Amino acid sequence: MKQVFKRPESLSKTPFHYCPGCDHGVIHRLVAEAIDELEVKDRAIGVAPVGCSVFAYDYFDFDFNQAAHGRAPAVATGIKRTRPDGIVFTYQGDGDLAAIGTAEIIHAANRGENITVIFVNNAIYGMTGGQMAPTSLIGMKTQTSPYGRDAATAGHPIKMCEMIATLESPVYVTRVTINNPANLMKAKKAIHNAFKLQKEGKGFSFVEVVAICPTNWGKKPADSHKWLTENMLPVFPLGTFKDTTGVEKA
Amino acid sequence: MAKVLMKGNEAIGEAAVLAGCRYYFGYPITPQSELPAYLSKRLPQVDGIFVQAESEVSAINMVYGAGSAGARVMTSSSSPGISLKQEGISYIAGAEVPCLIVNVVRGGPGLGNIAPAQSDYWQATRGGGHGDYRTIVLAPNSVQEMADMTIEGFELADKFRNPVLLLSDGVLGQMMEPVDLPEPKDYDVNSKKWALGYTGKDKAERNLCSSIFLDVDELEEHNWHLYQKYQVISDLFSKGEFKDFAVEEHLCDDAEIILVGYGIISRILKTVVEKCRKRGIKAGLVRPKVLWPFPTAVMQRLAEKTANFLVVEMSCGQMVEDVKLAVNGKKPVYFFGRTGGTIPSDFEILNEVDKIVRPD
Ligand SMILES: Cc1ncc(C[n+]2csc(CCOP(=O)(O)OP(=O)(O)O)c2C)c(N)n1
Ligand code: SF4
Ligand SMILES: [Mg+2]
């Protein structure tokens, strides 16, 4: 009988510690599948962030660095410059990438480092218990915005894809989600494209995954995906903001 | 090789290249700018990588990345920038990644000024960032030693898988002296079995570079492991192979007063010792060349013989605490300091010596 579903080689056997229904596990799997498909597991090097995915290195079966909060793109720069044949990627949350690590991501992108960035935007600080993130929506109630995010004092949600797409160097900037099977397949393709571009030496690729955090949103997983669809996607529209090599059409 | 005339900051750059360092990450700041300027020109000539980072925070994290991937790698900065690097240094020490960090110290606190100072001694020798860790701290006093200690620094970093800090100052960085440079060394990025991306046949299943140990027992074990490593380093510097490298003693045997100073100050103190001797005061000099591990044993031995210590620093008094800890109340330890970028004159120091040994 043909086996149609198995654990990707690039995923380790460690069970995920993520909350039930959390998107991190699925996104890990998509990354692992891309690395398997491109046959680069033996030279893949990941950089784990500080956030719920701090233990990402436990779930992938290849070399990993665990970076300080927000610094993953700088660490990845150092690794890639030392190991140009490595397939180097960062995996970061919205607090990590869009708040404390804003300088690092913008400048790694602007230098056109030949790395891949997987940005998991769940509009909240998951790991620390649900504080307001730079990507939290206006009116969104969190531990540190108990009256709802007020644009007058806390500003507006930061749109990282749109910002990074204004830079000359990045070759691929795209936003996806995994709220239904069709979008999941698109996300899988986008992550594959991003790693493919790196493998071909094309340059900086950035995939934002709009994701859920059922625990800190205080919603069931299915309700969370519904809430994401109705509330997050209007603010963070899906689509490709930059594709200089035409990888999506190829 | 024939001697060449170089600025201290440039000597560090050339020595790094000769030591096989091919990776530099940094952010501009005075008074160390000659170093990145030199390397931005020199590294591309030897297929090396020079990256001007967006901040010192990024620079040290690039160092963390490159070091974890097996590179012989360095960064440099001056005081305010070194403060920004402390988070990264803590991670690097925790993950046991070798690298060289140069601090061409300037006046602080805050933005302070760009004049030479020694007010980062505490930050350098106490770890600097958060957590239970140590960095090896080397303190040159000449352009020649800027070069020699750069090379030695890379060796020590690799030997102990630990960050090494070269603590210099604006005078040493900017002054020109003749330097004898050694033959270049080869360094293979693929020589560290534990490094990320290592491709040797003896590679472990996979390599991980991390400073997180969520389980309290695991972190305690890790911290004791680091502590034991620091003990081994301390022993090697006090009684083992680096004993002579660690400290310079000058005319201490019969000294009634021993002057203690590191870096540029030690050169002034040498003049003071000469002048004292001419005037019949038996003065000696101890110069710690390594600030961590501090040459405690040497101070203890000398405290048995000499009557007084006078510590001189370009700060309000930082290393003096280590001298006092070592002397442990056996003999009086006096202090004289100038701060804010002022270099004390031999005359001022002589005056202090007089006050101690000829109180009337
Ligand atoms: C320098 C520093 N500041 C703050 C923290 C605390 N902290 C840990 S995770 C986190 C937020 C993570 O949120 P995000 O990046 O969105 O990841 P998520 O957990 O949502 O996946 C913060 C603030 C830290 N570890 N280090
Ligand atoms: S807190 Fe949120 S982001 Fe973190 S594991 Fe749980 S559901 Fe996922
Ligand atoms: Mg988040």
PDB file of N, CA and C in Angstrom, chain B residues 10-46:
ATOM      1  N   GLU B  10      44.796  49.745  14.293  1.00  0.00           N
ATOM      2  CA  GLU B  10      45.125  49.029  13.052  1.00  0.00           C
ATOM      3  C   GLU B  10      45.888  47.746  13.351  1.00  0.00           C
ATOM      4  N   ALA B  11      46.736  47.811  14.375  1.00  0.00           N
ATOM      5  CA  ALA B  11      47.517  46.619  14.743  1.00  0.00           C
ATOM      6  C   ALA B  11      46.580  45.480  15.136  1.00  0.00           C
ATOM      7  N   ILE B  12      45.495  45.814  15.821  1.00  0.00           N
ATOM      8  CA  ILE B  12      44.512  44.777  16.176  1.00  0.00           C
ATOM      9  C   ILE B  12      43.952  44.162  14.892  1.00  0.00           C
ATOM     10  N   GLY B  13      43.609  45.024  13.943  1.00  0.00           N
ATOM     11  CA  GLY B  13      43.024  44.557  12.684  1.00  0.00           C
ATOM     12  C   GLY B  13      43.967  43.625  11.938  1.00  0.00           C
ATOM     13  N   GLU B  14      45.225  44.034  11.790  1.00  0.00           N
ATOM     14  CA  GLU B  14      46.164  43.202  11.035  1.00  0.00           C
ATOM     15  C   GLU B  14      46.437  41.900  11.792  1.00  0.00           C
ATOM     16  N   ALA B  15      46.564  42.007  13.112  1.00  0.00           N
ATOM     17  CA  ALA B  15      46.825  40.802  13.914  1.00  0.00           C
ATOM     18  C   ALA B  15      45.667  39.815  13.785  1.00  0.00           C
ATOM     19  N   ALA B  16      44.450  40.354  13.738  1.00  0.00           N
ATOM     20  CA  ALA B  16      43.287  39.475  13.594  1.00  0.00           C
ATOM     21  C   ALA B  16      43.369  38.702  12.279  1.00  0.00           C
ATOM     22  N   VAL B  17      43.721  39.408  11.214  1.00  0.00           N
ATOM     23  CA  VAL B  17      43.845  38.748   9.907  1.00  0.00           C
ATOM     24  C   VAL B  17      44.929  37.671   9.972  1.00  0.00           C
ATOM     25  N   LEU B  18      46.065  37.999  10.609  1.00  0.00           N
ATOM     26  CA  LEU B  18      47.163  37.032  10.708  1.00  0.00           C
ATOM     27  C   LEU B  18      46.763  35.830  11.558  1.00  0.00           C
ATOM     28  N   ALA B  19      45.831  36.054  12.494  1.00  0.00           N
ATOM     29  CA  ALA B  19      45.375  34.957  13.356  1.00  0.00           C
ATOM     30  C   ALA B  19      44.339  34.081  12.654  1.00  0.00           C
ATOM     31  N   GLY B  20      43.992  34.441  11.432  1.00  0.00           N
ATOM     32  CA  GLY B  20      43.033  33.622  10.694  1.00  0.00           C
ATOM     33  C   GLY B  20      41.597  34.086  10.830  1.00  0.00           C
ATOM     34  N   CYS B  21      41.393  35.251  11.464  1.00  0.00           N
ATOM     35  CA  CYS B  21      40.041  35.796  11.587  1.00  0.00           C
ATOM     36  C   CYS B  21      39.607  36.328  10.220  1.00  0.00           C
ATOM     37  N   ARG B  22      38.441  35.887   9.755  1.00  0.00           N
ATOM     38  CA  ARG B  22      37.945  36.332   8.447  1.00  0.00           C
ATOM     39  C   ARG B  22      36.564  36.984   8.565  1.00  0.00           C
ATOM     40  N   TYR B  23      36.118  37.201   9.797  1.00  0.00           N
ATOM     41  CA  TYR B  23      34.769  37.751   9.979  1.00  0.00           C
ATOM     42  C   TYR B  23      34.788  38.883  10.985  1.00  0.00           C
ATOM     43  N   TYR B  24      34.308  40.038  10.544  1.00  0.00           N
ATOM     44  CA  TYR B  24      34.197  41.189  11.450  1.00  0.00           C
ATOM     45  C   TYR B  24      32.810  41.785  11.302  1.00  0.00           C
ATOM     46  N   PHE B  25      32.156  42.043  12.438  1.00  0.00           N
ATOM     47  CA  PHE B  25      30.850  42.702  12.453  1.00  0.00           C
ATOM     48  C   PHE B  25      30.925  43.837  13.462  1.00  0.00           C
ATOM     49  N   GLY B  26      30.546  45.052  13.067  1.00  0.00           N
ATOM     50  CA  GLY B  26      30.658  46.159  14.006  1.00  0.00           C
ATOM     51  C   GLY B  26      29.828  47.358  13.604  1.00  0.00           C
ATOM     52  N   TYR B  27      29.798  48.331  14.495  1.00  0.00           N
ATOM     53  CA  TYR B  27      29.043  49.563  14.274  1.00  0.00           C
ATOM     54  C   TYR B  27      29.976  50.719  14.639  1.00  0.00           C
ATOM     55  N   PRO B  28      29.997  51.803  13.839  1.00  0.00           N
ATOM     56  CA  PRO B  28      30.987  52.859  14.073  1.00  0.00           C
ATOM     57  C   PRO B  28      30.862  53.554  15.431  1.00  0.00           C
ATOM     58  N   ILE B  29      31.998  53.805  16.049  1.00  0.00           N
ATOM     59  CA  ILE B  29      32.059  54.637  17.255  1.00  0.00           C
ATOM     60  C   ILE B  29      33.511  55.058  17.483  1.00  0.00           C
ATOM     61  N   THR B  30      33.690  56.279  17.926  1.00  0.00           N
ATOM     62  CA  THR B  30      35.003  56.796  18.283  1.00  0.00           C
ATOM     63  C   THR B  30      35.303  56.330  19.705  1.00  0.00           C
ATOM     64  N   PRO B  31      36.529  55.989  20.095  1.00  0.00           N
ATOM     65  CA  PRO B  31      37.784  56.103  19.339  1.00  0.00           C
ATOM     66  C   PRO B  31      38.317  54.757  18.842  1.00  0.00           C
ATOM     67  N   GLN B  32      37.471  53.977  18.171  1.00  0.00           N
ATOM     68  CA  GLN B  32      37.974  52.700  17.634  1.00  0.00           C
ATOM     69  C   GLN B  32      37.817  52.615  16.118  1.00  0.00           C
ATOM     70  N   SER B  33      37.418  53.734  15.499  1.00  0.00           N
ATOM     71  CA  SER B  33      37.030  53.688  14.083  1.00  0.00           C
ATOM     72  C   SER B  33      38.132  53.206  13.142  1.00  0.00           C
ATOM     73  N   GLU B  34      39.410  53.405  13.518  1.00  0.00           N
ATOM     74  CA  GLU B  34      40.491  52.943  12.632  1.00  0.00           C
ATOM     75  C   GLU B  34      40.437  51.439  12.430  1.00  0.00           C
ATOM     76  N   LEU B  35      39.912  50.737  13.420  1.00  0.00           N
ATOM     77  CA  LEU B  35      39.888  49.269  13.336  1.00  0.00           C
ATOM     78  C   LEU B  35      38.907  48.773  12.268  1.00  0.00           C
ATOM     79  N   PRO B  36      37.610  49.151  12.352  1.00  0.00           N
ATOM     80  CA  PRO B  36      36.729  48.739  11.255  1.00  0.00           C
ATOM     81  C   PRO B  36      37.150  49.314   9.906  1.00  0.00           C
ATOM     82  N   ALA B  37      37.695  50.526   9.914  1.00  0.00           N
ATOM     83  CA  ALA B  37      38.144  51.097   8.633  1.00  0.00           C
ATOM     84  C   ALA B  37      39.221  50.194   8.034  1.00  0.00           C
ATOM     85  N   TYR B  38      40.156  49.768   8.867  1.00  0.00           N
ATOM     86  CA  TYR B  38      41.251  48.910   8.404  1.00  0.00           C
ATOM     87  C   TYR B  38      40.701  47.587   7.879  1.00  0.00           C
ATOM     88  N   LEU B  39      39.817  46.989   8.657  1.00  0.00           N
ATOM     89  CA  LEU B  39      39.321  45.656   8.275  1.00  0.00           C
ATOM     90  C   LEU B  39      38.382  45.704   7.078  1.00  0.00           C
ATOM     91  N   SER B  40      37.676  46.830   6.910  1.00  0.00           N
ATOM     92  CA  SER B  40      36.773  46.915   5.747  1.00  0.00           C
ATOM     93  C   SER B  40      37.588  46.890   4.453  1.00  0.00           C
ATOM     94  N   LYS B  41      38.847  47.307   4.557  1.00  0.00           N
ATOM     95  CA  LYS B  41      39.738  47.290   3.398  1.00  0.00           C
ATOM     96  C   LYS B  41      40.456  45.943   3.316  1.00  0.00           C
ATOM     97  N   ARG B  42      40.894  45.470   4.463  1.00  0.00           N
ATOM     98  CA  ARG B  42      41.786  44.311   4.517  1.00  0.00           C
ATOM     99  C   ARG B  42      41.049  42.985   4.321  1.00  0.00           C
ATOM    100  N   LEU B  43      39.887  42.826   4.954  1.00  0.00           N
ATOM    101  CA  LEU B  43      39.219  41.514   4.911  1.00  0.00           C
ATOM    102  C   LEU B  43      38.848  41.078   3.488  1.00  0.00           C
ATOM    103  N   PRO B  44      38.308  41.988   2.657  1.00  0.00           N
ATOM    104  CA  PRO B  44      37.989  41.536   1.297  1.00  0.00           C
ATOM    105  C   PRO B  44      39.220  41.043   0.527  1.00  0.00           C
ATOM    106  N   GLN B  45      40.412  41.549   0.905  1.00  0.00           N
ATOM    107  CA  GLN B  45      41.639  41.099   0.215  1.00  0.00           C
ATOM    108  C   GLN B  45      41.980  39.647   0.532  1.00  0.00           C
ATOM    109  N   VAL B  46      41.435  39.126   1.639  1.00  0.00           N
ATOM    110  CA  VAL B  46      41.737  37.738   2.015  1.00  0.00           C
ATOM    111  C   VAL B  46      40.454  36.896   2.034  1.00  0.00           C
TER     112      VAL B  46
END
